[in-house]
Amino acid sequence: MQPSPTNPTHAPAPAPAAAPNPHYDRLGGHDAVVRLVDAFYSAMDSREDARTIRAMHEPDLAATRRVLVDYLSEWMGGPKRYTPSRGAPMLRRRHHPFDIDAAARDAWMACMRQALAETCEDAALRADLDAAFARVADAIRNTEHGRPTSASASTSVPSPSPSPTWSLR
């Protein structure tokens, strides 16, 4: 029997909802994301290996911190504060003005790993976030030894989005 408006009992079952991304709540919500971002930028300010990437930022990081808190909150499955105010992340485009090579990627990851170690007690969550950050950081690379990378020609970036495809996995 075919489904019809008059016979809804044979209508196809709705598609299951995408599983929510639990990382935001597992980390501890908004306050924990703020602590992570503060620890990240503290590491960037203090690490010798991060001098190059720190120079890519404004001297006053207040606005940058707010943007990263909004972005990471949404990316981890928390409140959607980034896309309503800034649109789709377009991480590759936003980082295109900067030469991001493997050394810059590695410095960024060193800062994030330090911040995760300082703020995230859950080892499994820390590993999940580290792997997700590593994929994004690698996808943002746009140069290697002064030459564009093959990835820089691609528009495919594993960046979070407001849809279920914005997954950390």
Tab-separated table of N, CA and C in Angstrom:
chain	number	residue	atom	x	y	z
A	1	MET	N	0.846	-1.169	0.000
A	1	MET	CA	0.000	0.000	0.000
A	1	MET	C	0.893	1.234	0.000
A	2	GLN	N	0.626	2.179	-0.850
A	2	GLN	CA	1.396	3.404	-0.983
A	2	GLN	C	0.961	4.421	0.070
A	3	PRO	N	1.912	5.173	0.613
A	3	PRO	CA	1.524	6.230	1.557
A	3	PRO	C	0.772	7.326	0.818
A	4	SER	N	-0.121	7.939	1.506
A	4	SER	CA	-0.881	9.031	0.925
A	4	SER	C	-1.287	9.981	2.043
A	5	PRO	N	-1.721	11.177	1.671
A	5	PRO	CA	-2.153	12.124	2.708
A	5	PRO	C	-3.324	11.588	3.522
A	6	THR	N	-4.118	10.723	2.936
A	6	THR	CA	-5.266	10.193	3.672
A	6	THR	C	-4.930	8.912	4.417
A	7	ASN	N	-3.761	8.337	4.153
A	7	ASN	CA	-3.365	7.104	4.813
A	7	ASN	C	-1.941	7.256	5.358
A	8	PRO	N	-1.743	8.051	6.427
A	8	PRO	CA	-0.397	8.319	6.924
A	8	PRO	C	0.258	7.122	7.617
A	9	THR	N	-0.487	6.062	7.907
A	9	THR	CA	0.109	4.946	8.623
A	9	THR	C	1.160	4.225	7.789
A	10	HIS	N	1.158	4.434	6.501
A	10	HIS	CA	2.143	3.784	5.648
A	10	HIS	C	3.188	4.764	5.132
A	11	ALA	N	3.268	5.899	5.759
A	11	ALA	CA	4.278	6.875	5.349
A	11	ALA	C	5.658	6.374	5.776
A	12	PRO	N	6.671	6.700	5.013
A	12	PRO	CA	8.012	6.248	5.400
A	12	PRO	C	8.427	6.885	6.725
A	13	ALA	N	9.225	6.146	7.450
A	13	ALA	CA	9.709	6.659	8.733
A	13	ALA	C	10.635	7.844	8.478
A	14	PRO	N	10.576	8.848	9.332
A	14	PRO	CA	11.491	9.975	9.142
A	14	PRO	C	12.932	9.522	9.336
A	15	ALA	N	13.830	10.221	8.669
A	15	ALA	CA	15.248	9.907	8.804
A	15	ALA	C	15.670	10.176	10.240
A	16	PRO	N	16.526	9.321	10.770
A	16	PRO	CA	16.964	9.568	12.151
A	16	PRO	C	17.770	10.866	12.233
A	17	ALA	N	17.601	11.553	13.325
A	17	ALA	CA	18.337	12.808	13.520
A	17	ALA	C	19.817	12.496	13.693
A	18	ALA	N	20.632	13.388	13.210
A	18	ALA	CA	22.070	13.218	13.385
A	18	ALA	C	22.395	13.249	14.880
A	19	ALA	N	23.319	12.398	15.269
A	19	ALA	CA	23.712	12.366	16.670
A	19	ALA	C	24.331	13.708	17.039
A	20	PRO	N	23.920	14.268	18.156
A	20	PRO	CA	24.509	15.553	18.556
A	20	PRO	C	25.989	15.375	18.885
A	21	ASN	N	26.727	16.419	18.687
A	21	ASN	CA	28.142	16.413	18.999
A	21	ASN	C	28.276	16.698	20.497
A	22	PRO	N	28.735	15.743	21.271
A	22	PRO	CA	28.749	15.903	22.731
A	22	PRO	C	30.006	16.574	23.292
A	23	HIS	N	30.932	16.961	22.450
A	23	HIS	CA	32.220	17.448	22.953
A	23	HIS	C	32.099	18.709	23.808
A	24	TYR	N	31.199	19.593	23.446
A	24	TYR	CA	31.006	20.833	24.198
A	24	TYR	C	30.631	20.516	25.647
A	25	ASP	N	29.635	19.662	25.818
A	25	ASP	CA	29.206	19.303	27.173
A	25	ASP	C	30.268	18.482	27.896
A	26	ARG	N	30.937	17.575	27.182
A	26	ARG	CA	31.978	16.763	27.816
A	26	ARG	C	33.132	17.627	28.307
A	27	LEU	N	33.459	18.677	27.559
A	27	LEU	CA	34.542	19.558	27.970
A	27	LEU	C	34.148	20.377	29.198
A	28	GLY	N	32.858	20.683	29.310
A	28	GLY	CA	32.383	21.463	30.463
A	28	GLY	C	31.623	22.710	30.092
A	29	GLY	N	31.222	22.832	28.806
A	29	GLY	CA	30.402	23.958	28.390
A	29	GLY	C	31.197	25.232	28.165
A	30	HIS	N	30.485	26.345	28.209
A	30	HIS	CA	31.048	27.644	27.859
A	30	HIS	C	32.299	28.006	28.668
A	31	ASP	N	32.223	27.852	29.977
A	31	ASP	CA	33.360	28.238	30.818
A	31	ASP	C	34.609	27.426	30.478
A	32	ALA	N	34.426	26.160	30.156
A	32	ALA	CA	35.571	25.316	29.797
A	32	ALA	C	36.152	25.731	28.449
A	33	VAL	N	35.302	26.113	27.504
A	33	VAL	CA	35.802	26.586	26.209
A	33	VAL	C	36.592	27.878	26.405
A	34	VAL	N	36.105	28.768	27.245
A	34	VAL	CA	36.829	30.008	27.543
A	34	VAL	C	38.197	29.678	28.144
A	35	ARG	N	38.239	28.734	29.076
A	35	ARG	CA	39.529	28.346	29.681
A	35	ARG	C	40.469	27.765	28.632
A	36	LEU	N	39.922	26.936	27.722
A	36	LEU	CA	40.737	26.351	26.653
A	36	LEU	C	41.325	27.446	25.770
A	37	VAL	N	40.504	28.394	25.367
A	37	VAL	CA	40.969	29.487	24.502
A	37	VAL	C	41.991	30.353	25.238
A	38	ASP	N	41.740	30.652	26.492
A	38	ASP	CA	42.707	31.443	27.265
A	38	ASP	C	44.043	30.706	27.380
A	39	ALA	N	43.998	29.406	27.650
A	39	ALA	CA	45.234	28.626	27.759
A	39	ALA	C	45.945	28.543	26.407
A	40	PHE	N	45.170	28.439	25.327
A	40	PHE	CA	45.750	28.384	23.982
A	40	PHE	C	46.526	29.666	23.679
A	41	TYR	N	45.905	30.814	23.899
A	41	TYR	CA	46.589	32.072	23.598
A	41	TYR	C	47.704	32.367	24.603
A	42	SER	N	47.592	31.887	25.811
A	42	SER	CA	48.679	32.016	26.769
A	42	SER	C	49.890	31.220	26.280
A	43	ALA	N	49.640	30.022	25.789
A	43	ALA	CA	50.723	29.212	25.221
A	43	ALA	C	51.335	29.911	24.016
A	44	MET	N	50.494	30.470	23.166
A	44	MET	CA	50.994	31.158	21.981
A	44	MET	C	51.864	32.354	22.380
A	45	ASP	N	51.504	33.038	23.441
A	45	ASP	CA	52.284	34.188	23.898
A	45	ASP	C	53.609	33.774	24.530
A	46	SER	N	53.692	32.565	25.051
A	46	SER	CA	54.875	32.183	25.815
A	46	SER	C	55.810	31.195	25.117
A	47	ARG	N	55.346	30.520	24.111
A	47	ARG	CA	56.167	29.490	23.458
A	47	ARG	C	57.070	30.110	22.392
A	48	GLU	N	58.322	29.765	22.453
A	48	GLU	CA	59.289	30.219	21.446
A	48	GLU	C	58.899	29.719	20.053
A	49	ASP	N	58.426	28.476	19.980
A	49	ASP	CA	58.071	27.900	18.677
A	49	ASP	C	56.788	28.500	18.097
A	50	ALA	N	56.110	29.353	18.842
A	50	ALA	CA	54.853	29.962	18.374
A	50	ALA	C	55.017	31.421	17.983
A	51	ARG	N	56.222	31.941	18.002
A	51	ARG	CA	56.418	33.366	17.694
A	51	ARG	C	55.879	33.731	16.312
A	52	THR	N	56.108	32.878	15.333
A	52	THR	CA	55.650	33.181	13.966
A	52	THR	C	54.134	33.248	13.893
A	53	ILE	N	53.463	32.303	14.519
A	53	ILE	CA	51.995	32.337	14.438
A	53	ILE	C	51.416	33.435	15.319
A	54	ARG	N	52.087	33.759	16.416
A	54	ARG	CA	51.599	34.868	17.251
A	54	ARG	C	51.662	36.169	16.469
A	55	ALA	N	52.689	36.325	15.635
A	55	ALA	CA	52.842	37.536	14.831
A	55	ALA	C	51.745	37.674	13.776
A	56	MET	N	51.028	36.603	13.484
A	56	MET	CA	49.917	36.653	12.531
A	56	MET	C	48.668	37.271	13.160
A	57	HIS	N	48.680	37.474	14.464
A	57	HIS	CA	47.526	37.988	15.204
A	57	HIS	C	47.743	39.445	15.603
A	58	GLU	N	46.650	40.101	15.897
A	58	GLU	CA	46.709	41.463	16.434
A	58	GLU	C	47.395	41.432	17.797
A	59	PRO	N	48.033	42.526	18.190
A	59	PRO	CA	48.648	42.559	19.526
A	59	PRO	C	47.627	42.328	20.639
A	60	ASP	N	46.456	42.935	20.536
A	60	ASP	CA	45.388	42.746	21.517
A	60	ASP	C	44.505	41.595	21.035
A	61	LEU	N	44.499	40.519	21.791
A	61	LEU	CA	43.779	39.313	21.389
A	61	LEU	C	42.336	39.241	21.886
A	62	ALA	N	41.820	40.290	22.493
A	62	ALA	CA	40.479	40.225	23.084
A	62	ALA	C	39.420	39.818	22.063
A	63	ALA	N	39.385	40.477	20.924
A	63	ALA	CA	38.378	40.146	19.905
A	63	ALA	C	38.618	38.753	19.335
A	64	THR	N	39.877	38.417	19.116
A	64	THR	CA	40.218	37.102	18.567
A	64	THR	C	39.795	35.996	19.524
A	65	ARG	N	39.987	36.220	20.814
A	65	ARG	CA	39.570	35.228	21.818
A	65	ARG	C	38.058	35.016	21.761
A	66	ARG	N	37.303	36.107	21.663
A	66	ARG	CA	35.835	35.978	21.608
A	66	ARG	C	35.403	35.190	20.377
A	67	VAL	N	36.032	35.473	19.248
A	67	VAL	CA	35.680	34.765	18.014
A	67	VAL	C	35.999	33.280	18.157
A	68	LEU	N	37.178	32.959	18.705
A	68	LEU	CA	37.540	31.545	18.838
A	68	LEU	C	36.630	30.833	19.833
A	69	VAL	N	36.238	31.499	20.907
A	69	VAL	CA	35.293	30.881	21.846
A	69	VAL	C	33.982	30.572	21.129
A	70	ASP	N	33.468	31.522	20.364
A	70	ASP	CA	32.216	31.289	19.633
A	70	ASP	C	32.370	30.159	18.622
A	71	TYR	N	33.478	30.178	17.888
A	71	TYR	CA	33.716	29.148	16.874
A	71	TYR	C	33.830	27.764	17.513
A	72	LEU	N	34.696	27.629	18.515
A	72	LEU	CA	34.891	26.319	19.127
A	72	LEU	C	33.635	25.828	19.828
A	73	SER	N	32.889	26.732	20.432
A	73	SER	CA	31.634	26.316	21.074
A	73	SER	C	30.712	25.669	20.050
A	74	GLU	N	30.546	26.320	18.926
A	74	GLU	CA	29.667	25.772	17.889
A	74	GLU	C	30.253	24.496	17.297
A	75	TRP	N	31.541	24.497	17.037
A	75	TRP	CA	32.224	23.358	16.429
A	75	TRP	C	32.109	22.113	17.302
A	76	MET	N	32.111	22.317	18.624
A	76	MET	CA	32.033	21.194	19.553
A	76	MET	C	30.602	20.798	19.893
A	77	GLY	N	29.630	21.439	19.286
A	77	GLY	CA	28.247	21.051	19.519
A	77	GLY	C	27.502	21.927	20.504
A	78	GLY	N	28.068	23.061	20.839
A	78	GLY	CA	27.424	23.984	21.761
A	78	GLY	C	26.558	24.992	21.036
A	79	PRO	N	26.244	26.076	21.697
A	79	PRO	CA	25.374	27.100	21.111
A	79	PRO	C	25.951	27.649	19.801
A	80	LYS	N	25.073	27.946	18.893
A	80	LYS	CA	25.464	28.485	17.595
A	80	LYS	C	25.595	30.000	17.707
A	81	ARG	N	26.791	30.434	18.028
A	81	ARG	CA	27.063	31.866	18.155
A	81	ARG	C	27.975	32.375	17.050
A	82	TYR	N	28.703	31.478	16.421
A	82	TYR	CA	29.661	31.904	15.401
A	82	TYR	C	28.955	32.208	14.073
A	83	THR	N	28.251	31.230	13.517
A	83	THR	CA	27.674	31.422	12.182
A	83	THR	C	26.627	32.528	12.125
A	84	PRO	N	25.800	32.745	13.156
A	84	PRO	CA	24.853	33.854	13.040
A	84	PRO	C	25.542	35.221	12.933
A	85	SER	N	26.696	35.364	13.561
A	85	SER	CA	27.353	36.670	13.534
A	85	SER	C	28.424	36.786	12.453
A	86	ARG	N	29.033	35.669	12.058
A	86	ARG	CA	30.162	35.741	11.121
A	86	ARG	C	29.959	34.935	9.847
A	87	GLY	N	28.883	34.181	9.762
A	87	GLY	CA	28.653	33.362	8.572
A	87	GLY	C	29.407	32.047	8.650
A	88	ALA	N	29.429	31.349	7.534
A	88	ALA	CA	30.128	30.068	7.475
A	88	ALA	C	31.610	30.279	7.786
A	89	PRO	N	32.233	29.329	8.458
A	89	PRO	CA	33.618	29.524	8.886
A	89	PRO	C	34.611	29.791	7.753
A	90	MET	N	34.531	29.091	6.665
A	90	MET	CA	35.467	29.276	5.544
A	90	MET	C	36.897	29.428	6.063
A	91	LEU	N	37.345	28.455	6.830
A	91	LEU	CA	38.642	28.557	7.496
A	91	LEU	C	39.798	28.781	6.532
A	92	ARG	N	39.794	28.078	5.431
A	92	ARG	CA	40.892	28.252	4.476
A	92	ARG	C	40.907	29.690	3.950
A	93	ARG	N	39.777	30.227	3.603
A	93	ARG	CA	39.717	31.595	3.080
A	93	ARG	C	40.127	32.607	4.150
A	94	ARG	N	39.671	32.419	5.377
A	94	ARG	CA	40.006	33.358	6.445
A	94	ARG	C	41.504	33.351	6.772
A	95	HIS	N	42.162	32.213	6.542
A	95	HIS	CA	43.587	32.106	6.840
A	95	HIS	C	44.472	32.298	5.613
A	96	HIS	N	43.873	32.481	4.469
A	96	HIS	CA	44.635	32.597	3.219
A	96	HIS	C	45.665	33.736	3.215
A	97	PRO	N	45.409	34.877	3.838
A	97	PRO	CA	46.406	35.954	3.806
A	97	PRO	C	47.729	35.597	4.500
A	98	PHE	N	47.739	34.533	5.279
A	98	PHE	CA	48.926	34.157	6.046
A	98	PHE	C	49.600	32.952	5.409
A	99	ASP	N	50.927	32.935	5.448
A	99	ASP	CA	51.671	31.759	4.987
A	99	ASP	C	51.645	30.723	6.100
A	100	ILE	N	50.857	29.693	5.881
A	100	ILE	CA	50.733	28.643	6.891
A	100	ILE	C	51.356	27.377	6.316
A	101	ASP	N	52.546	27.082	6.808
A	101	ASP	CA	53.267	25.894	6.365
A	101	ASP	C	53.228	24.846	7.476
A	102	ALA	N	53.973	23.772	7.300
A	102	ALA	CA	53.968	22.702	8.299
A	102	ALA	C	54.472	23.212	9.652
A	103	ALA	N	55.455	24.097	9.647
A	103	ALA	CA	55.975	24.622	10.917
A	103	ALA	C	54.913	25.454	11.640
A	104	ALA	N	54.165	26.262	10.910
A	104	ALA	CA	53.088	27.049	11.523
A	104	ALA	C	51.990	26.126	12.046
A	105	ARG	N	51.646	25.127	11.252
A	105	ARG	CA	50.650	24.145	11.699
A	105	ARG	C	51.112	23.468	12.979
A	106	ASP	N	52.367	23.040	13.000
A	106	ASP	CA	52.885	22.331	14.165
A	106	ASP	C	52.948	23.233	15.393
A	107	ALA	N	53.281	24.507	15.202
A	107	ALA	CA	53.305	25.449	16.327
A	107	ALA	C	51.896	25.655	16.867
A	108	TRP	N	50.921	25.794	15.963
A	108	TRP	CA	49.532	25.957	16.384
A	108	TRP	C	49.090	24.736	17.183
A	109	MET	N	49.426	23.556	16.664
A	109	MET	CA	49.044	22.328	17.366
A	109	MET	C	49.752	22.210	18.710
A	110	ALA	N	51.003	22.647	18.807
A	110	ALA	CA	51.710	22.595	20.095
A	110	ALA	C	50.991	23.466	21.124
A	111	CYS	N	50.547	24.645	20.693
A	111	CYS	CA	49.796	25.525	21.602
A	111	CYS	C	48.474	24.894	22.007
A	112	MET	N	47.775	24.301	21.048
A	112	MET	CA	46.481	23.692	21.358
A	112	MET	C	46.665	22.458	22.228
A	113	ARG	N	47.689	21.671	21.962
A	113	ARG	CA	47.924	20.487	22.801
A	113	ARG	C	48.260	20.901	24.233
A	114	GLN	N	49.045	21.955	24.387
A	114	GLN	CA	49.358	22.461	25.725
A	114	GLN	C	48.072	22.927	26.412
A	115	ALA	N	47.240	23.644	25.691
A	115	ALA	CA	45.980	24.133	26.262
A	115	ALA	C	45.065	22.971	26.637
A	116	LEU	N	44.986	21.972	25.802
A	116	LEU	CA	44.165	20.802	26.116
A	116	LEU	C	44.697	20.093	27.360
A	117	ALA	N	46.017	19.948	27.457
A	117	ALA	CA	46.606	19.280	28.614
A	117	ALA	C	46.301	20.046	29.905
A	118	GLU	N	46.245	21.369	29.814
A	118	GLU	CA	45.989	22.198	30.994
A	118	GLU	C	44.517	22.270	31.384
A	119	THR	N	43.626	22.052	30.425
A	119	THR	CA	42.209	22.327	30.700
A	119	THR	C	41.270	21.137	30.552
A	120	CYS	N	41.696	20.067	29.926
A	120	CYS	CA	40.808	18.930	29.651
A	120	CYS	C	41.313	17.698	30.394
A	121	GLU	N	40.605	17.322	31.450
A	121	GLU	CA	41.024	16.172	32.257
A	121	GLU	C	40.664	14.836	31.625
A	122	ASP	N	39.667	14.807	30.775
A	122	ASP	CA	39.187	13.581	30.143
A	122	ASP	C	40.145	13.193	29.016
A	123	ALA	N	40.938	12.146	29.241
A	123	ALA	CA	41.959	11.746	28.266
A	123	ALA	C	41.350	11.345	26.925
A	124	ALA	N	40.217	10.675	26.940
A	124	ALA	CA	39.589	10.260	25.683
A	124	ALA	C	39.095	11.481	24.904
A	125	LEU	N	38.510	12.426	25.597
A	125	LEU	CA	38.059	13.657	24.942
A	125	LEU	C	39.256	14.436	24.414
A	126	ARG	N	40.304	14.515	25.209
A	126	ARG	CA	41.514	15.216	24.778
A	126	ARG	C	42.052	14.591	23.492
A	127	ALA	N	42.056	13.276	23.408
A	127	ALA	CA	42.528	12.589	22.200
A	127	ALA	C	41.608	12.871	21.013
A	128	ASP	N	40.292	12.851	21.241
A	128	ASP	CA	39.331	13.154	20.162
A	128	ASP	C	39.544	14.572	19.640
A	129	LEU	N	39.657	15.519	20.558
A	129	LEU	CA	39.831	16.914	20.149
A	129	LEU	C	41.176	17.122	19.459
A	130	ASP	N	42.219	16.497	19.975
A	130	ASP	CA	43.533	16.611	19.350
A	130	ASP	C	43.481	16.122	17.905
A	131	ALA	N	42.872	14.982	17.679
A	131	ALA	CA	42.784	14.434	16.317
A	131	ALA	C	41.976	15.354	15.403
A	132	ALA	N	40.894	15.901	15.924
A	132	ALA	CA	40.068	16.803	15.118
A	132	ALA	C	40.810	18.099	14.807
A	133	PHE	N	41.465	18.666	15.809
A	133	PHE	CA	42.246	19.890	15.580
A	133	PHE	C	43.363	19.629	14.571
A	134	ALA	N	43.996	18.481	14.651
A	134	ALA	CA	45.089	18.163	13.727
A	134	ALA	C	44.597	18.103	12.287
A	135	ARG	N	43.420	17.526	12.072
A	135	ARG	CA	42.865	17.467	10.706
A	135	ARG	C	42.602	18.869	10.170
A	136	VAL	N	42.014	19.711	10.991
A	136	VAL	CA	41.713	21.079	10.554
A	136	VAL	C	43.000	21.869	10.335
A	137	ALA	N	43.927	21.775	11.277
A	137	ALA	CA	45.187	22.521	11.153
A	137	ALA	C	45.936	22.114	9.890
A	138	ASP	N	45.920	20.835	9.574
A	138	ASP	CA	46.617	20.387	8.369
A	138	ASP	C	45.908	20.877	7.109
A	139	ALA	N	44.605	20.905	7.141
A	139	ALA	CA	43.843	21.350	5.971
A	139	ALA	C	44.016	22.840	5.694
A	140	ILE	N	44.364	23.603	6.697
A	140	ILE	CA	44.527	25.051	6.525
A	140	ILE	C	45.893	25.406	5.933
A	141	ARG	N	46.841	24.470	6.002
A	141	ARG	CA	48.157	24.748	5.411
A	141	ARG	C	47.978	25.218	3.976
A	142	ASN	N	48.687	26.268	3.613
A	142	ASN	CA	48.540	26.793	2.247
A	142	ASN	C	49.873	27.028	1.554
A	143	THR	N	50.958	26.710	2.219
A	143	THR	CA	52.272	26.871	1.589
A	143	THR	C	53.249	25.885	2.211
A	144	GLU	N	54.255	25.574	1.459
A	144	GLU	CA	55.337	24.747	1.963
A	144	GLU	C	56.601	25.214	1.277
A	145	HIS	N	57.502	25.774	2.050
A	145	HIS	CA	58.763	26.290	1.505
A	145	HIS	C	58.515	27.329	0.414
A	146	GLY	N	57.525	28.203	0.644
A	146	GLY	CA	57.260	29.283	-0.299
A	146	GLY	C	56.445	28.895	-1.515
A	147	ARG	N	56.062	27.633	-1.607
A	147	ARG	CA	55.248	27.182	-2.742
A	147	ARG	C	53.876	26.782	-2.232
A	148	PRO	N	52.828	27.119	-2.985
A	148	PRO	CA	51.493	26.681	-2.565
A	148	PRO	C	51.444	25.158	-2.466
A	149	THR	N	50.708	24.664	-1.486
A	149	THR	CA	50.547	23.220	-1.355
A	149	THR	C	49.433	22.753	-2.261
A	150	SER	N	49.413	21.467	-2.542
A	150	SER	CA	48.312	20.931	-3.342
A	150	SER	C	47.000	21.128	-2.609
A	151	ALA	N	47.047	21.119	-1.270
A	151	ALA	CA	45.822	21.333	-0.488
A	151	ALA	C	45.299	22.745	-0.675
A	152	SER	N	46.187	23.720	-0.962
A	152	SER	CA	45.715	25.099	-1.088
A	152	SER	C	44.870	25.287	-2.330
A	153	ALA	N	44.983	24.380	-3.279
A	153	ALA	CA	44.154	24.465	-4.469
A	153	ALA	C	42.766	23.899	-4.215
A	154	SER	N	42.644	23.142	-3.168
A	154	SER	CA	41.376	22.501	-2.849
A	154	SER	C	40.511	23.422	-2.006
A	155	THR	N	39.211	23.287	-2.153
A	155	THR	CA	38.299	24.040	-1.300
A	155	THR	C	37.760	23.155	-0.188
A	156	SER	N	38.190	21.919	-0.138
A	156	SER	CA	37.699	20.983	0.858
A	156	SER	C	38.483	21.127	2.157
A	157	VAL	N	37.831	21.656	3.180
A	157	VAL	CA	38.442	21.814	4.494
A	157	VAL	C	37.545	21.125	5.498
A	158	PRO	N	38.102	20.259	6.330
A	158	PRO	CA	37.254	19.593	7.318
A	158	PRO	C	36.884	20.552	8.445
A	159	SER	N	36.162	21.605	8.086
A	159	SER	CA	35.781	22.588	9.093
A	159	SER	C	34.376	22.320	9.582
A	160	PRO	N	34.142	22.635	10.820
A	160	PRO	CA	32.796	22.490	11.338
A	160	PRO	C	31.828	23.423	10.620
A	161	SER	N	30.599	23.019	10.564
A	161	SER	CA	29.552	23.835	9.972
A	161	SER	C	28.297	23.667	10.808
A	162	PRO	N	27.314	24.492	10.586
A	162	PRO	CA	26.119	24.353	11.424
A	162	PRO	C	25.334	23.084	11.147
A	163	SER	N	25.735	22.335	10.139
A	163	SER	CA	25.032	21.082	9.841
A	163	SER	C	25.709	19.930	10.557
A	164	PRO	N	25.091	18.739	10.565
A	164	PRO	CA	25.720	17.590	11.219
A	164	PRO	C	27.074	17.239	10.604
A	165	THR	N	27.406	17.739	9.438
A	165	THR	CA	28.711	17.436	8.857
A	165	THR	C	29.814	18.206	9.553
A	166	TRP	N	29.461	19.090	10.485
A	166	TRP	CA	30.440	19.863	11.258
A	166	TRP	C	30.936	19.045	12.414
A	167	SER	N	31.265	17.849	12.177
A	167	SER	CA	31.617	16.929	13.227
A	167	SER	C	33.091	17.007	13.570
A	168	LEU	N	33.420	16.660	14.791
A	168	LEU	CA	34.807	16.572	15.192
A	168	LEU	C	35.429	15.268	14.733
A	169	ARG	N	34.650	14.377	14.256
A	169	ARG	CA	35.180	13.071	13.813
A	169	ARG	C	35.169	12.959	12.335
